Amino acid sequence: MSRIEARFAALATEGRGALIPFVEAFDPDRETSMALLAGMPSAGADLIEIGVPFTDPMADGPTIQAAGKRALAAGAKLPRILDMVREFRRADAATPIILMGYLNPILAYGPPRFCADAAAAGVDGLIIVDLPSEEADLIAADAARHGLDIIRLVAPTTDDARLPKVLAGSSGFIYYVSITGITGTRTASGAQLEAAVPRIRRVSSLPIAVGFGVRSPEQAATASRVADGAVVASALIDTLAADLDAEGRARPGTVGKVLDQVRALAAAVRAG
Amino acid sequence: MNTPASSIGANSLRSGPDARGRFGAYGGRFVAETLMPLVLEVEQAYRDARADPAFQAELDAYLANYVGRPSPLWFAHRLTERLGGAKIYLKRDELNHTGAHKINSCMGQILLARRMGKTRIIAETGAGQHGVATATVCALFGLPCTVYMGATDVERQKPNVFRMKLLGAEVRAVRSGAATLKDAMNEAMRDWVANVEDTYYLIGTVAGPHPYPMMVRDFQSVIGEEAKLQMMQAEGRLPDVAVAAIGGGSNAMGLFHPFLDDAAVRLIGVEAAGHGLETHAHAASLSRGRPGVLHGNMTYLLQDEDGQIEEAHSISAGLDYPGVGPEHAWLHDIGRVEYVAVTDDEALAAFQLLTRTEGIIPALEPAHALAQVAKLAPTLPRDSIILANLCGRGDKDIFTVAEHLGVSL
Ligand SMILES: Cc1ncc(COP(=O)(O)O)c(C=O)c1O
């Protein structure tokens, strides 16, 4: 059983959904993002998404764009991000790690070698924003060979006729992009989620995580109750960004502030 | 789209793309799932329109009476004499309404958007020519228009920014990334994702997710179709060489596509070498880039070893793009089209050469094609023929040129 499968199965017996916080690798430097990553499980993260920066993040709003820019300036590169995952795995063998980013850095690395190296480093799944199911064969076989889940995205624009095509051959969990928009802008209402999630459940038995626009503990609680997990990204990055000094460097308390926010989100998710 | 797809055989170089929108390994639909249903909707709508004679008739009428097509074919005798070799013909697409070839595709796409019932238009622009052409067709049909333009380009293309505003468009300066054309395209995609119900994204070149590279090529192919007929009338034969500048590649695809199966016609695409190919300040994605994925398609890109996209440079804002249309990537790999590169200085010299010999001020983009013509013509016999695409007029560039010539206006 993969780490992702095992984690969702364990949460199902607990009767609650997952909190999935996001950390942009190398934002604003390796040390800070490594401390965040390492601190997240004990702060209540059930799975963790690591953002892989790209110069042209087409699906991201200003918050993640700025995080990516800081990260690239700090020297973020795929091999160095895999190195962070290796370091994380020395202390944590159970928390699933999902890399989220865009296709081109993976193409430049080479999909076969990337999948091998990512799996060896301890990565469990990939979310590749600009790789729709129509193009997924570019990496699907390599990912499967190394036991990496390619997490499929479903959007409000994905209609019932298209859903089975999008979800064919999917594994791990399903990422429901809850709004038509970019990250960090709008928020879906509880009612919208209550309508959307059953639509996906009819087609797939995989766990469903809700992302894009989940910001507050209440929203995280709703999303993880209606679906099976809540992804929180921009709200955490906003906290980090607001705490940086004039030169864009983290302060001594920055990591603690972000982890406190993870704790608050986790408490709400656990309370249901 | 003058040649029905059904009349093109499987062995033709004109039969692409395939059902996945691929030209060989290039092209495709690399967009977020949120946009995927829209991209498929545009494709279906375009296929329906293409099969509908009424759509083509409507487009033809607008091209004739509003855009001013067909554009003339001009035998440039003084330029020919000066260069002392091949006869040089110019396809005068700079005489179109709004001064460039961009309107050919804008006209086709706005008619498609109307057919689809879309009520809001967005576009990206670099030099502002595509933005002006889009704002123009939006004014013509009374549709609201938002144009994304890098803040750097807003600064260096002020006259076009003002033109767009006069035409009623909203110009949004994009400050993300390097604040140039690629960032404007990112921002337009972000707008589209957030406004999927009512908005049509009117892309300005043969790039982006399928069907855009195919559709924009089809709409621009009117250039090559006309030029072919006009060459036959003028010379009784096809040219030996056809030359066009490459930014995203739409004017070049428009000229080349009707000639792809005419093996005797040499096709040359001219990229911007900026300060020189040996520097990092150029926009020569085919000459110096590697295949990758950006803006919805797989193609040659300027990128670093980690797959991060690098900034392009060219004196011509319209060529200042780190990618190129996927059909060019394929034509490059199979060797059907030769791709060369011309520096800022060579383009500036050609700009002045054409102005003085023919009384035509070209845009800096086709000045790159003309610079290649100036290199090539003297090496060819006097009875050979070169056809160059004069895809834009230079009014928009006089400030840039003045600055480089040390003149203050
Ligand atoms: C006159 C002119 N030519 C060429 C281009 C480059 O685009 P493409 O390569 O798509 O023709 C532009 C773009 O702005 C332009 O304005």
XYZ file of C-alpha atoms and ligand atoms in Angstrom:
697
model
C 0.000 0.000 0.000
C 1.353 3.440 -0.916
C 1.849 6.113 1.730
C -1.025 8.127 0.237
C -3.401 5.180 0.321
C -2.353 4.242 3.845
C -2.796 7.778 5.136
C -6.290 8.248 3.695
C -7.293 4.782 4.944
C -6.114 5.648 8.458
C -7.988 8.968 8.406
C -11.139 7.208 7.228
C -11.041 4.978 10.317
C -10.561 8.119 12.429
C -13.613 9.490 10.652
C -12.061 12.755 9.503
C -10.569 14.379 6.445
C -6.966 15.370 5.749
C -5.231 18.691 6.180
C -2.815 19.195 3.302
C -0.670 22.308 3.756
C 1.513 23.614 0.953
C 5.068 24.875 1.208
C 6.907 26.484 -1.705
C 10.383 24.970 -1.805
C 13.155 27.537 -1.235
C 10.746 30.327 -0.295
C 12.411 32.548 0.740
C 15.426 30.228 1.173
C 16.164 26.538 1.599
C 16.564 26.662 5.365
C 13.204 28.318 6.056
C 11.240 26.066 3.718
C 13.034 22.995 5.113
C 12.112 24.025 8.660
C 8.482 24.488 7.577
C 8.418 21.138 5.825
C 9.989 19.330 8.771
C 7.672 21.047 11.263
C 4.419 20.444 9.432
C 3.642 16.841 10.487
C 3.799 17.607 14.201
C 1.750 20.775 13.569
C -0.998 18.548 12.165
C -0.292 18.098 8.458
C -1.628 14.787 7.180
C -0.100 15.073 3.715
C 2.186 17.840 2.405
C 2.355 19.522 -0.970
C 5.702 20.982 -1.946
C 5.497 23.704 -4.588
C 8.117 23.497 -7.332
C 8.713 26.997 -8.648
C 8.383 27.852 -12.340
C 9.022 31.150 -14.115
C 5.582 31.069 -15.757
C 3.014 29.759 -13.279
C -0.098 30.214 -15.425
C -2.612 28.877 -12.910
C -1.318 30.802 -9.930
C -2.354 34.107 -8.428
C -0.070 36.860 -7.117
C 0.767 35.110 -3.816
C 2.212 31.918 -5.304
C 3.740 33.856 -8.211
C 5.687 35.954 -5.717
C 6.671 32.862 -3.714
C 8.002 31.232 -6.883
C 9.992 34.314 -7.754
C 11.590 34.380 -4.297
C 12.307 30.675 -4.509
C 13.973 30.886 -7.920
C 16.087 33.789 -6.693
C 17.116 31.578 -3.756
C 18.365 28.888 -6.137
C 15.445 26.447 -6.265
C 16.143 23.622 -8.724
C 14.515 20.221 -8.980
C 17.550 18.221 -7.764
C 17.816 20.477 -4.707
C 14.097 20.069 -3.999
C 14.438 16.286 -4.166
C 17.293 16.689 -1.718
C 14.898 18.438 0.698
C 12.523 15.493 0.415
C 15.385 13.074 1.171
C 16.217 15.085 4.268
C 12.548 15.095 5.349
C 12.290 11.323 4.898
C 15.153 10.661 7.337
C 12.826 11.830 10.126
C 9.391 10.960 8.695
C 8.634 7.749 6.858
C 4.850 8.081 6.849
C 3.653 11.539 5.786
C 2.940 11.549 2.042
C 4.765 14.175 -0.019
C 3.300 15.489 -3.248
C 5.225 17.775 -5.570
C 3.082 20.384 -7.287
C 4.282 22.400 -10.240
C 4.433 22.749 -13.991
C 5.599 20.366 -16.665
C 8.630 22.063 -18.181
C 11.120 21.624 -15.312
C 10.255 17.905 -15.311
C 10.725 17.705 -19.081
C 14.097 19.396 -18.757
C 15.124 16.870 -16.096
C 13.789 14.021 -18.259
C 10.592 12.220 -17.141
C 12.128 8.704 -16.762
C 15.067 9.865 -14.659
C 12.900 12.342 -12.746
C 10.364 9.704 -11.729
C 13.134 7.354 -10.612
C 14.915 10.041 -8.589
C 11.728 11.482 -7.086
C 10.511 8.066 -5.937
C 13.942 7.238 -4.514
C 13.954 10.545 -2.610
C 10.619 9.685 -1.009
C 8.117 11.581 -3.156
C 4.694 9.902 -3.371
C 2.776 11.835 -5.971
C 2.933 14.576 -8.597
C 0.461 17.313 -9.419
C 1.386 18.759 -12.787
C -0.903 21.692 -13.379
C -0.443 22.012 -17.142
C -0.645 18.287 -17.880
C -4.300 17.457 -18.578
C -5.336 13.832 -18.963
C -5.083 14.196 -22.765
C -1.310 14.638 -22.433
C -0.668 12.497 -19.372
C 0.914 9.653 -21.373
C 4.025 11.804 -21.467
C 4.884 10.698 -17.940
C 2.243 8.138 -16.872
C 4.274 4.990 -17.584
C 7.414 6.286 -15.885
C 5.419 7.408 -12.862
C 3.650 4.050 -12.572
C 6.932 2.141 -12.887
C 8.258 3.958 -9.825
C 5.040 3.921 -7.817
C 4.378 7.656 -8.122
C 0.756 8.752 -8.254
C -0.137 11.340 -10.884
C -2.846 13.269 -9.062
C -5.578 14.301 -11.502
C -7.203 17.714 -11.297
C -10.945 18.120 -11.685
C -12.436 21.604 -12.137
C -15.949 23.064 -12.030
C -15.712 23.212 -15.823
C -15.146 19.448 -16.041
C -18.621 18.257 -17.001
C -20.130 14.828 -16.363
C -19.357 13.655 -19.882
C -15.691 14.512 -19.448
C -15.198 13.323 -15.855
C -14.675 9.608 -16.609
C -12.019 10.489 -19.216
C -10.207 12.729 -16.763
C -10.269 10.124 -14.016
C -9.464 7.045 -16.110
C -6.330 5.451 -14.703
C -6.037 7.954 -11.846
C -4.474 6.944 -8.543
C -3.661 8.391 -5.124
C -6.379 10.971 -4.690
C -8.316 13.460 -6.778
C -7.596 17.159 -6.519
C -10.777 19.191 -6.905
C -9.997 22.742 -8.057
C -13.011 24.260 -6.375
C -13.249 27.528 -8.314
C -12.890 28.647 -11.900
C -9.917 30.871 -11.307
C -6.327 31.037 -10.207
C -4.899 30.196 -6.797
C -5.443 32.531 -3.892
C -8.386 34.483 -5.264
C -11.955 33.256 -4.807
C -13.397 30.718 -2.394
C -16.050 28.107 -3.102
C -19.023 28.028 -0.737
C -19.957 24.967 1.303
C -23.044 24.571 -0.858
C -20.983 24.583 -4.046
C -18.767 21.845 -2.604
C -21.792 19.820 -1.499
C -22.968 19.881 -5.111
C -19.596 19.186 -6.710
C -18.142 16.399 -4.579
C -20.931 13.797 -5.137
C -20.527 14.354 -8.875
C -16.946 13.077 -8.591
C -17.841 10.293 -6.130
C -20.188 8.809 -8.707
C -17.205 8.258 -11.020
C -14.365 7.397 -8.658
C -13.848 5.857 -5.239
C -10.534 7.666 -4.711
C -10.310 10.239 -1.889
C -11.017 13.826 -2.959
C -9.020 16.812 -1.733
C -10.296 20.338 -2.278
C -7.866 23.100 -3.200
C -7.736 26.664 -4.603
C -9.417 29.172 -2.284
C -9.362 27.249 1.016
C -7.993 29.807 3.489
C -9.542 29.805 6.973
C -9.834 27.005 9.569
C -13.631 27.025 9.000
C -13.206 26.620 5.247
C -10.664 23.846 5.776
C -13.071 22.089 8.138
C -15.924 22.351 5.619
C -13.813 21.156 2.692
C -12.362 18.201 4.604
C -15.828 17.230 5.850
C -17.610 17.463 2.485
C -14.658 15.936 0.648
C -11.726 13.986 2.123
C -9.138 16.678 2.482
C -8.364 20.383 2.269
C -5.315 21.930 0.613
C -4.219 25.291 2.024
C -1.527 27.195 0.148
C -1.887 30.940 -0.447
C -3.117 31.663 3.100
C 0.061 30.121 4.546
C 2.308 31.861 2.038
C 0.611 35.181 2.808
C 1.572 34.708 6.468
C 5.144 33.914 5.507
C 5.390 36.822 3.065
C 3.950 39.300 5.565
C 6.619 38.349 8.087
C 9.652 38.755 5.799
C 11.971 41.690 6.481
C 12.623 44.559 4.072
C 15.229 42.461 2.224
C 12.788 39.581 1.841
C 14.504 37.413 4.473
C 12.714 35.292 7.046
C 12.801 36.521 10.637
C 13.437 34.269 13.661
C 9.694 33.935 14.283
C 8.550 33.356 10.685
C 8.524 29.570 10.716
C 6.685 29.515 14.044
C 3.953 31.817 12.762
C 3.254 29.658 9.732
C 3.282 26.462 11.790
C 0.876 28.048 14.314
C -1.481 28.647 11.427
C -1.100 24.997 10.360
C -1.979 24.016 13.945
C -5.140 26.138 13.869
C -6.162 24.634 10.537
C -5.484 21.118 11.836
C -7.529 21.720 14.976
C -10.509 22.829 12.874
C -10.175 19.840 10.540
C -10.018 17.472 13.519
C -13.036 19.116 15.134
C -14.868 18.518 11.810
C -8.610 28.193 -45.140
C -9.042 28.665 -48.884
C -7.893 25.107 -49.439
C -10.405 22.679 -47.951
C -8.732 20.234 -45.595
C -10.334 17.358 -47.505
C -8.341 18.185 -50.654
C -5.025 17.803 -48.817
C -3.607 14.287 -49.038
C -2.105 12.329 -46.171
C 1.395 12.670 -47.627
C 1.071 16.410 -47.767
C 3.112 18.576 -45.412
C -0.098 20.573 -45.060
C -2.177 17.869 -43.406
C -1.180 18.655 -39.794
C -1.948 18.810 -37.000
C -3.219 15.371 -35.969
C -6.265 14.811 -33.755
C -4.230 15.663 -30.646
C -3.122 18.921 -32.163
C 0.402 17.630 -32.789
C 2.783 18.569 -35.571
C 5.184 15.664 -35.140
C 6.059 15.821 -31.436
C 5.091 19.483 -31.128
C 1.888 21.311 -30.233
C -0.737 19.616 -28.084
C -2.928 21.018 -25.324
C -0.895 21.614 -22.178
C -3.366 23.638 -20.138
C -4.908 23.304 -16.690
C -8.026 21.153 -16.469
C -10.126 24.272 -15.831
C -9.309 25.468 -19.351
C -9.383 22.117 -21.112
C -13.163 22.070 -21.730
C -12.916 25.588 -23.183
C -10.074 24.680 -25.473
C -12.095 21.712 -26.720
C -15.102 23.989 -27.209
C -13.060 26.420 -29.327
C -11.798 23.506 -31.406
C -15.290 22.172 -32.033
C -16.633 25.626 -32.869
C -13.762 26.238 -35.270
C -14.247 22.893 -37.011
C -17.948 23.673 -37.442
C -17.181 27.147 -38.769
C -14.605 25.821 -41.186
C -17.133 23.415 -42.615
C -19.719 26.169 -43.024
C -19.508 28.034 -46.365
C -21.471 30.926 -44.844
C -18.692 31.506 -42.313
C -16.032 31.664 -45.028
C -18.208 33.960 -47.131
C -18.721 36.311 -44.189
C -14.978 36.334 -43.452
C -14.106 36.936 -47.108
C -16.459 39.906 -47.249
C -14.878 41.509 -44.178
C -11.376 40.811 -45.485
C -12.217 42.446 -48.817
C -14.171 45.465 -47.650
C -12.819 46.183 -44.177
C -9.263 44.845 -44.104
C -8.573 45.718 -47.748
C -7.579 42.337 -49.153
C -6.097 41.128 -51.375
C -2.944 42.999 -50.472
C -0.780 43.861 -53.502
C 2.350 42.039 -54.602
C 5.025 44.619 -55.363
C 8.088 44.117 -57.527
C 10.759 46.052 -55.646
C 12.834 47.127 -58.670
C 15.126 49.660 -57.021
C 15.875 47.286 -54.143
C 16.485 44.537 -56.699
C 18.867 46.785 -58.640
C 20.667 47.878 -55.504
C 21.260 44.318 -54.328
C 22.216 43.209 -57.821
C 20.890 39.651 -57.823
C 17.531 37.907 -57.515
C 14.307 39.745 -58.317
C 12.601 40.775 -55.099
C 8.846 40.789 -54.634
C 7.137 42.086 -51.514
C 3.789 40.857 -50.240
C 2.274 44.096 -48.991
C 0.416 43.027 -45.860
C 1.495 46.276 -44.239
C -1.269 47.903 -46.312
C -3.977 46.069 -44.386
C -6.190 48.095 -42.099
C -4.256 48.642 -38.824
C -0.964 48.191 -40.630
C -0.031 44.552 -40.161
C -1.048 40.974 -40.877
C -2.449 40.534 -37.355
C -5.916 41.672 -38.458
C -6.295 38.633 -40.769
C -6.524 36.334 -37.792
C -8.365 38.821 -35.563
C -11.140 39.045 -38.138
C -11.492 35.285 -38.353
C -11.400 34.830 -34.589
C -13.872 37.607 -33.759
C -16.375 36.064 -36.170
C -15.802 32.738 -34.419
C -16.241 34.313 -30.967
C -19.544 35.823 -32.094
C -20.655 32.491 -33.464
C -19.846 30.951 -30.076
C -21.953 33.573 -28.323
C -18.989 34.996 -26.381
C -19.506 38.549 -25.169
C -16.073 39.576 -23.926
C -12.681 39.428 -25.676
C -9.228 39.240 -24.132
C -5.848 39.275 -25.862
C -2.131 39.534 -25.153
C 0.145 41.849 -27.045
C 3.851 42.577 -27.274
C 4.457 45.393 -29.748
C 0.824 46.338 -29.514
C -0.001 45.427 -33.132
C -2.103 42.445 -32.164
C -3.661 44.473 -29.359
C -4.578 47.247 -31.796
C -5.987 44.765 -34.309
C -8.018 43.057 -31.568
C -9.283 46.368 -30.184
C -10.224 47.317 -33.745
C -12.388 44.276 -34.447
C -13.935 44.609 -30.973
C -14.892 48.217 -31.766
C -16.292 47.037 -35.082
C -18.604 44.577 -33.340
C -19.181 46.490 -30.128
C -17.578 43.913 -27.821
C -15.700 44.827 -24.626
C -11.985 44.145 -24.957
C -9.210 43.725 -22.414
C -5.623 43.631 -23.655
C -2.774 42.364 -21.467
C 0.570 43.968 -22.157
C 3.831 43.729 -20.248
C 4.580 46.898 -18.296
C 7.939 47.118 -20.124
C 6.145 47.057 -23.479
C 3.508 49.568 -22.333
C 6.430 51.897 -21.737
C 8.176 51.313 -25.093
C 5.062 51.174 -27.306
C 3.130 54.208 -26.094
C 1.481 55.120 -29.423
C -0.120 51.680 -29.686
C -1.280 51.807 -26.062
C -3.043 55.071 -26.840
C -4.538 53.616 -30.040
C -6.007 50.697 -28.123
C -7.509 53.060 -25.571
C -8.986 55.248 -28.316
C -10.588 52.118 -29.729
C -12.254 51.507 -26.394
C -10.069 48.676 -25.104
C -8.864 48.391 -21.549
C -5.087 47.937 -21.481
C -3.841 46.106 -18.387
C -0.132 46.509 -17.700
C 1.356 43.226 -16.494
C 4.067 43.555 -13.874
C 4.633 39.890 -13.071
C 7.722 38.020 -14.275
C 9.792 40.138 -16.647
C 6.758 42.226 -17.640
C 6.949 41.443 -21.373
C 4.958 39.407 -23.919
C 5.263 35.995 -22.242
C 4.010 37.440 -18.966
C 1.141 39.150 -20.798
C 0.198 35.741 -22.196
C 0.323 34.180 -18.708
C -1.948 36.906 -17.418
C -4.405 36.516 -20.304
C -4.613 32.775 -19.539
C -5.267 33.601 -15.872
C -8.080 35.934 -16.909
C -9.537 33.245 -19.154
C -9.512 30.662 -16.330
C -11.406 33.108 -14.137
C -13.969 34.117 -16.786
C -14.711 30.907 -18.609
C -18.397 31.548 -19.248
C -18.405 34.682 -21.369
C -14.824 35.243 -22.517
C -13.033 34.390 -25.752
C -9.230 34.470 -25.718
C -8.064 35.897 -29.042
C -4.452 34.701 -29.360
C -2.189 36.716 -31.640
C 0.096 34.122 -33.134
C 0.395 30.457 -34.123
C 1.104 29.389 -30.531
C -0.949 28.340 -27.516
C -2.951 25.148 -27.032
C -4.520 23.362 -30.002
C -6.532 24.539 -31.989
C -4.897 27.993 -31.907
C -1.729 27.161 -33.896
C -3.839 25.514 -36.615
C -6.604 28.108 -36.574
C -4.360 31.182 -36.667
C -2.319 29.547 -39.442
C -5.470 28.899 -41.446
C -6.616 32.497 -41.069
C -3.155 33.817 -41.998
C -2.777 31.469 -44.972
C -4.678 34.001 -47.050
C -1.269 35.712 -47.354
C 0.391 32.766 -49.095
C -2.679 31.813 -51.128
C -2.876 35.314 -52.603
C 0.877 35.569 -53.113
C 0.907 32.283 -55.032
C -1.730 33.514 -57.481
C -0.089 36.912 -57.766
C 3.328 35.363 -58.497
C 1.791 33.262 -61.239
C 0.207 36.367 -62.737
C 3.391 38.439 -62.482
C 6.008 35.842 -63.442
C 4.136 32.783 -64.598
C 5.901 30.734 -61.923
C 6.426 30.324 -58.212
C 9.271 32.099 -56.413
C 12.557 30.306 -55.766
C 12.644 31.521 -52.188
C 10.051 32.829 -49.734
C 11.250 34.700 -46.634
C 9.408 35.828 -43.498
C 10.220 37.014 -39.976
C 9.451 34.779 -37.002
C 8.131 36.034 -33.696
C 5.502 33.520 -32.677
C 5.470 32.683 -36.357
C 2.043 33.674 -37.676
C 2.996 35.840 -40.644
C 5.579 33.229 -41.647
C 3.130 30.314 -41.319
C 0.612 32.325 -43.335
C 3.104 32.846 -46.137
C 4.728 29.393 -46.024
C 1.791 27.055 -45.552
C 0.411 27.237 -49.099
C 3.967 26.587 -50.413
C 4.855 23.634 -48.153
C 4.180 21.025 -50.842
C 5.982 23.013 -53.542
C 9.350 21.378 -52.932
C 11.187 23.687 -55.330
C 10.322 26.737 -53.237
C 12.962 27.341 -50.564
C 11.392 28.650 -47.370
C 13.403 30.738 -44.915
C 12.205 31.878 -41.495
C 14.139 34.706 -39.877
C 14.434 34.842 -36.107
C 15.688 37.795 -34.102
C 19.367 37.442 -33.152
C 19.161 40.587 -30.999
C 22.689 41.504 -29.910
C 23.959 38.258 -31.450
C 23.369 34.521 -31.080
C 26.576 34.179 -29.067
C 25.122 36.527 -26.421
C 22.113 35.714 -24.239
C 20.238 38.710 -25.630
C 18.318 37.267 -28.558
C 14.934 35.735 -29.383
C 16.107 32.817 -31.552
C 14.201 29.922 -29.998
C 14.689 27.597 -32.991
C 18.363 28.442 -33.527
C 19.317 28.358 -29.854
C 16.433 26.869 -27.836
C 15.377 23.364 -26.777
C 11.965 21.662 -26.892
C 9.754 22.158 -23.859
C 6.246 23.184 -22.827
C 5.015 26.737 -22.337
C 1.696 28.480 -22.942
C -0.144 25.313 -23.803
C 2.132 23.842 -26.432
C 5.285 21.782 -26.830
C 7.805 23.680 -28.896
C 11.321 25.125 -28.968
C 11.891 27.469 -26.043
C 14.639 29.633 -24.656
C 15.174 27.979 -21.286
C 17.901 27.198 -18.810
C 19.081 23.707 -17.868
C 16.365 23.485 -15.190
C 13.550 24.215 -17.598
C 12.998 27.762 -16.380
C 12.042 30.085 -19.217
C 14.602 32.717 -20.184
C 13.891 36.236 -21.311
C 14.152 36.990 -25.005
C 15.606 40.155 -26.476
C 14.985 41.879 -29.770
C 14.905 45.485 -30.935
C 11.527 44.498 -32.330
C 8.943 44.042 -29.591
C 6.916 41.790 -31.921
C 9.753 39.229 -32.109
C 10.618 39.428 -28.414
C 9.199 36.045 -27.379
C 11.076 33.005 -25.973
C 8.949 30.463 -27.871
C 7.739 29.808 -31.410
C 4.678 28.160 -32.928
C 4.798 24.328 -32.846
C 4.372 23.898 -36.602
C 7.629 25.799 -37.090
C 9.300 23.488 -34.556
C 8.251 20.540 -36.692
C 9.189 22.186 -40.017
C 12.577 22.941 -38.459
C 13.150 19.322 -37.398
C 12.148 17.859 -40.767
C 14.219 20.476 -42.572
C 11.445 21.786 -44.822
C 12.019 25.360 -43.646
C 15.452 26.855 -42.962
C 15.617 29.064 -39.899
C 18.259 31.758 -39.718
C 18.725 34.741 -37.419
C 19.382 38.419 -38.009
C 20.727 40.937 -35.461
C 19.191 44.218 -34.299
C 21.802 46.148 -36.302
C 21.197 44.186 -39.501
C 17.443 44.754 -39.153
C 17.988 48.482 -38.599
C 20.109 48.686 -41.748
C 17.446 46.844 -43.764
C 14.774 49.141 -42.342
C 16.638 52.120 -43.789
C 17.494 50.364 -47.028
C 13.854 49.644 -47.881
C 12.761 53.107 -46.832
C 15.252 54.763 -49.195
C 14.987 52.419 -52.153
C 11.241 51.751 -52.250
C 9.615 54.530 -50.232
C 8.172 51.984 -47.826
C 8.851 52.235 -44.086
C 8.683 48.642 -42.847
C 8.009 47.496 -39.306
C 11.105 46.245 -37.491
C 9.723 42.692 -37.617
C 9.712 42.347 -41.435
C 12.937 44.388 -41.479
C 14.478 41.150 -40.159
C 13.174 39.284 -43.203
C 14.466 42.055 -45.455
C 17.913 41.851 -43.845
C 18.027 38.185 -44.832
C 16.881 39.117 -48.357
C 19.711 41.647 -48.506
C 22.211 38.896 -47.660
C 20.729 36.343 -50.018
C 19.731 38.269 -53.157
C 23.273 39.157 -54.304
C 24.248 35.476 -54.173
C 21.454 34.389 -56.525
C 21.200 34.717 -60.334
C 19.253 37.668 -61.751
C 16.483 35.479 -63.109
C 15.711 33.962 -59.725
C 12.874 35.268 -57.564
C 12.630 36.023 -53.840
C 9.264 36.676 -52.215
C 9.356 38.442 -48.839
C 6.499 39.042 -46.460
C 6.210 42.728 -45.663
C 3.875 41.975 -42.785
C 3.770 45.370 -41.078
C 4.440 49.057 -41.570
C 6.962 50.944 -39.511
C 5.004 53.887 -38.120
C 4.934 52.257 -34.683
C 8.721 51.868 -34.731
C 9.929 55.341 -35.677
C 10.596 56.229 -32.017
C 12.705 53.116 -31.468
C 14.592 53.668 -34.710
C 15.162 57.354 -33.951
C 16.629 56.418 -30.586
C 19.008 53.914 -32.167
C 20.047 56.436 -34.789
C 20.709 58.982 -32.043
C 17.914 61.319 -33.149
C 15.603 62.869 -30.562
C 12.037 63.463 -31.770
C 4.358 43.537 -38.033
C 4.605 42.318 -37.225
N 5.273 41.301 -37.768
C 5.544 40.174 -37.084
C 5.157 40.017 -35.774
C 5.538 38.765 -35.070
O 4.510 37.849 -34.950
P 4.378 36.586 -35.911
O 5.700 35.897 -35.912
O 3.301 35.813 -35.274
O 4.035 37.055 -37.259
C 4.435 41.046 -35.151
C 3.989 40.906 -33.748
O 3.635 41.823 -33.084
C 4.165 42.227 -35.891
O 3.499 43.251 -35.332
